[in-house]
Amino acid sequence: SILSFNWDLNFDGYYDDAVGKNIKYTFPHSDTFLIAVQINTTDEEKYTSEPYKVIIHPVPVVDFTVLNACHGDISQFINHSYVNYTELVSFEWYSHDTEETFSNNQNAEYLLENTLSNISLTVESEDGCFNSVTKEVQLFAKPVSDFAFANSCKKDKIASSIFFFKY
């Protein structure tokens, strides 16, 4: 009968990386790894599996910036996400304020309504790996320009003018 399952997860020839019939293991980075298991029996027999190839795909790096973050303007969301060795195939822009997805395009436009809004971008690689980021986007008030005009007249002609700008 089976006594133990000993795993070699870094393919160094030693079956000391994990013990158990079913294990959980986090590989240190994306790559192709060879693993094997050794089954020990109560009869002191050892059965070693053939190496098995495990491919760990890279996780996308997600980032974006926002342009035109002013009240009343449509904000532009510029995607800067990438993934090594493969392509991104899906993009989902989500507003936590309205609880809705507002775009499935790589870049997006959206009319934000609150002064502070949480926006998430979730991306998927062609290998099926997902990642997301949520950012707090601050809306700024549009600048208000106004001016006052004052002049001094000399025989109904403008001799000098003074402009005052407010913002």
Short mmCIF file of C-alpha atoms in Angstrom, two decimals:
data_model
loop_
_atom_site.label_atom_id
_atom_site.label_comp_id
_atom_site.label_asym_id
_atom_site.label_seq_id
_atom_site.Cartn_x
_atom_site.Cartn_y
_atom_site.Cartn_z
CA SER A 1 0.00 0.00 0.00
CA ILE A 2 1.06 3.62 -0.56
CA LEU A 3 2.97 5.29 2.23
CA SER A 4 3.69 8.73 0.71
CA PHE A 5 3.81 10.90 -2.40
CA ASN A 6 7.01 13.00 -2.55
CA TRP A 7 7.33 15.71 -5.18
CA ASP A 8 10.31 17.13 -7.07
CA LEU A 9 8.94 20.46 -8.30
CA ASN A 10 12.22 22.14 -9.25
CA PHE A 11 13.58 19.05 -11.05
CA ASP A 12 16.76 18.86 -9.00
CA GLY A 13 16.49 15.10 -8.49
CA TYR A 14 15.39 15.40 -4.87
CA TYR A 15 11.79 14.57 -3.99
CA ASP A 16 11.63 17.06 -1.14
CA ASP A 17 9.57 20.00 -2.44
CA ALA A 18 6.14 18.80 -1.31
CA VAL A 19 4.48 15.77 0.27
CA GLY A 20 0.96 14.49 -0.35
CA LYS A 21 -1.28 12.99 -3.00
CA ASN A 22 -2.75 16.40 -3.86
CA ILE A 23 -0.55 19.44 -3.38
CA LYS A 24 -0.66 23.19 -3.95
CA TYR A 25 2.46 24.90 -5.19
CA THR A 26 3.19 28.38 -6.48
CA PHE A 27 5.88 28.45 -9.13
CA PRO A 28 8.30 31.37 -8.72
CA HIS A 29 7.77 32.87 -12.21
CA SER A 30 6.40 32.10 -15.64
CA ASP A 31 8.38 29.42 -17.48
CA THR A 32 8.26 25.75 -18.45
CA PHE A 33 9.01 23.48 -15.50
CA LEU A 34 9.61 19.75 -15.28
CA ILE A 35 8.14 18.02 -12.25
CA ALA A 36 7.98 14.43 -11.02
CA VAL A 37 6.52 12.45 -8.15
CA GLN A 38 7.94 9.53 -6.22
CA ILE A 39 5.52 7.10 -4.59
CA ASN A 40 6.83 5.26 -1.55
CA THR A 41 5.08 2.08 -0.42
CA THR A 42 4.90 0.22 2.87
CA ASP A 43 7.00 -2.49 1.19
CA GLU A 44 9.82 0.07 0.90
CA GLU A 45 9.36 0.21 -2.88
CA LYS A 46 9.82 3.53 -4.71
CA TYR A 47 8.02 4.29 -7.95
CA THR A 48 9.10 7.42 -9.78
CA SER A 49 7.02 9.06 -12.48
CA GLU A 50 8.32 10.24 -15.80
CA PRO A 51 8.97 14.01 -15.83
CA TYR A 52 5.86 16.04 -16.58
CA LYS A 53 6.05 19.42 -18.31
CA VAL A 54 4.15 22.24 -16.61
CA ILE A 55 3.83 25.53 -18.48
CA ILE A 56 3.27 28.59 -16.31
CA HIS A 57 2.08 31.49 -18.45
CA PRO A 58 2.95 35.10 -17.60
CA VAL A 59 0.41 37.25 -15.78
CA PRO A 60 -0.44 40.54 -17.53
CA VAL A 61 0.86 43.79 -16.05
CA VAL A 62 -2.09 46.21 -15.94
CA ASP A 63 -1.85 50.00 -15.94
CA PHE A 64 -3.70 52.99 -17.39
CA THR A 65 -3.76 56.76 -17.33
CA VAL A 66 -6.66 59.19 -17.61
CA LEU A 67 -6.78 62.28 -19.82
CA ASN A 68 -9.31 65.16 -19.65
CA ALA A 69 -10.46 64.42 -16.11
CA CYS A 70 -12.64 67.52 -15.83
CA HIS A 71 -16.28 67.79 -14.79
CA GLY A 72 -18.53 67.66 -17.82
CA ASP A 73 -15.84 66.39 -20.22
CA ILE A 74 -15.56 62.87 -21.53
CA SER A 75 -12.44 61.37 -19.96
CA GLN A 76 -10.08 59.29 -22.07
CA PHE A 77 -8.67 56.12 -20.52
CA ILE A 78 -5.35 55.10 -22.06
CA ASN A 79 -4.32 51.49 -21.55
CA HIS A 80 -0.61 50.78 -20.85
CA SER A 81 -1.04 47.08 -20.04
CA TYR A 82 1.20 44.37 -21.47
CA VAL A 83 2.12 40.73 -21.11
CA ASN A 84 5.41 39.06 -21.97
CA TYR A 85 5.62 36.46 -24.76
CA THR A 86 1.98 36.64 -25.80
CA GLU A 87 -0.86 39.06 -26.58
CA LEU A 88 -3.67 40.65 -24.62
CA VAL A 89 -7.04 39.66 -26.05
CA SER A 90 -9.65 41.14 -23.72
CA PHE A 91 -10.14 44.45 -21.92
CA GLU A 92 -12.92 45.38 -19.49
CA TRP A 93 -13.30 48.91 -18.10
CA TYR A 94 -15.54 49.09 -15.03
CA SER A 95 -16.91 52.02 -13.03
CA HIS A 96 -17.42 51.21 -9.34
CA ASP A 97 -19.64 54.30 -9.00
CA THR A 98 -22.24 53.14 -11.52
CA GLU A 99 -21.45 49.43 -11.11
CA GLU A 100 -21.29 48.95 -14.86
CA THR A 101 -18.84 47.95 -17.55
CA PHE A 102 -18.46 50.91 -19.87
CA SER A 103 -16.11 49.55 -22.52
CA ASN A 104 -14.51 46.38 -23.84
CA ASN A 105 -11.98 48.21 -26.01
CA GLN A 106 -8.26 48.57 -25.43
CA ASN A 107 -8.72 52.31 -24.76
CA ALA A 108 -11.95 53.89 -23.60
CA GLU A 109 -13.91 57.12 -23.19
CA TYR A 110 -16.36 57.74 -20.39
CA LEU A 111 -18.20 60.64 -18.77
CA LEU A 112 -17.35 60.51 -15.07
CA GLU A 113 -19.86 62.10 -12.74
CA ASN A 114 -18.33 62.06 -9.26
CA THR A 115 -15.38 64.09 -7.99
CA LEU A 116 -13.62 60.85 -7.02
CA SER A 117 -14.33 57.71 -9.00
CA ASN A 118 -12.86 54.22 -8.80
CA ILE A 119 -12.22 52.75 -12.23
CA SER A 120 -10.97 49.20 -12.86
CA LEU A 121 -9.32 47.72 -15.92
CA THR A 122 -9.22 43.94 -16.23
CA VAL A 123 -7.22 42.34 -19.03
CA GLU A 124 -6.83 38.78 -20.28
CA SER A 125 -3.95 37.25 -22.21
CA GLU A 126 -4.42 34.79 -25.04
CA ASP A 127 -3.25 32.10 -22.58
CA GLY A 128 -6.24 32.82 -20.32
CA CYS A 129 -4.35 34.69 -17.58
CA PHE A 130 -6.21 37.62 -15.99
CA ASN A 131 -5.09 40.62 -13.98
CA SER A 132 -6.68 43.92 -13.01
CA VAL A 133 -5.98 47.27 -11.42
CA THR A 134 -8.32 49.76 -9.76
CA LYS A 135 -7.41 53.43 -9.64
CA GLU A 136 -9.03 56.39 -7.97
CA VAL A 137 -9.64 59.06 -10.59
CA GLN A 138 -10.08 62.63 -9.42
CA LEU A 139 -12.17 65.00 -11.52
CA PHE A 140 -11.15 68.61 -11.56
CA ALA A 141 -13.43 71.59 -11.97
CA LYS A 142 -13.18 73.27 -15.33
CA PRO A 143 -11.38 76.57 -15.10
CA VAL A 144 -13.72 79.55 -15.36
CA SER A 145 -12.31 82.51 -17.16
CA ASP A 146 -13.71 85.99 -16.87
CA PHE A 147 -12.35 89.45 -17.31
CA ALA A 148 -13.29 93.00 -16.54
CA PHE A 149 -12.53 95.91 -18.79
CA ALA A 150 -11.78 99.40 -17.61
CA ASN A 151 -10.65 102.31 -19.71
CA SER A 152 -9.96 105.94 -19.42
CA CYS A 153 -11.13 108.15 -22.22
CA LYS A 154 -9.67 111.24 -23.75
CA LYS A 155 -12.12 112.90 -26.05
CA ASP A 156 -14.02 109.61 -26.53
CA LYS A 157 -10.90 107.69 -27.53
CA ILE A 158 -9.36 104.93 -25.47
CA ALA A 159 -6.16 106.24 -23.98
CA SER A 160 -5.30 103.15 -21.91
CA SER A 161 -6.97 99.87 -21.02
CA ILE A 162 -6.69 97.62 -18.02
CA PHE A 163 -7.73 93.94 -18.18
CA PHE A 164 -8.35 91.85 -15.12
CA PHE A 165 -8.36 88.05 -15.51
CA LYS A 166 -9.96 85.76 -12.99
CA TYR A 167 -9.61 81.97 -12.85
#
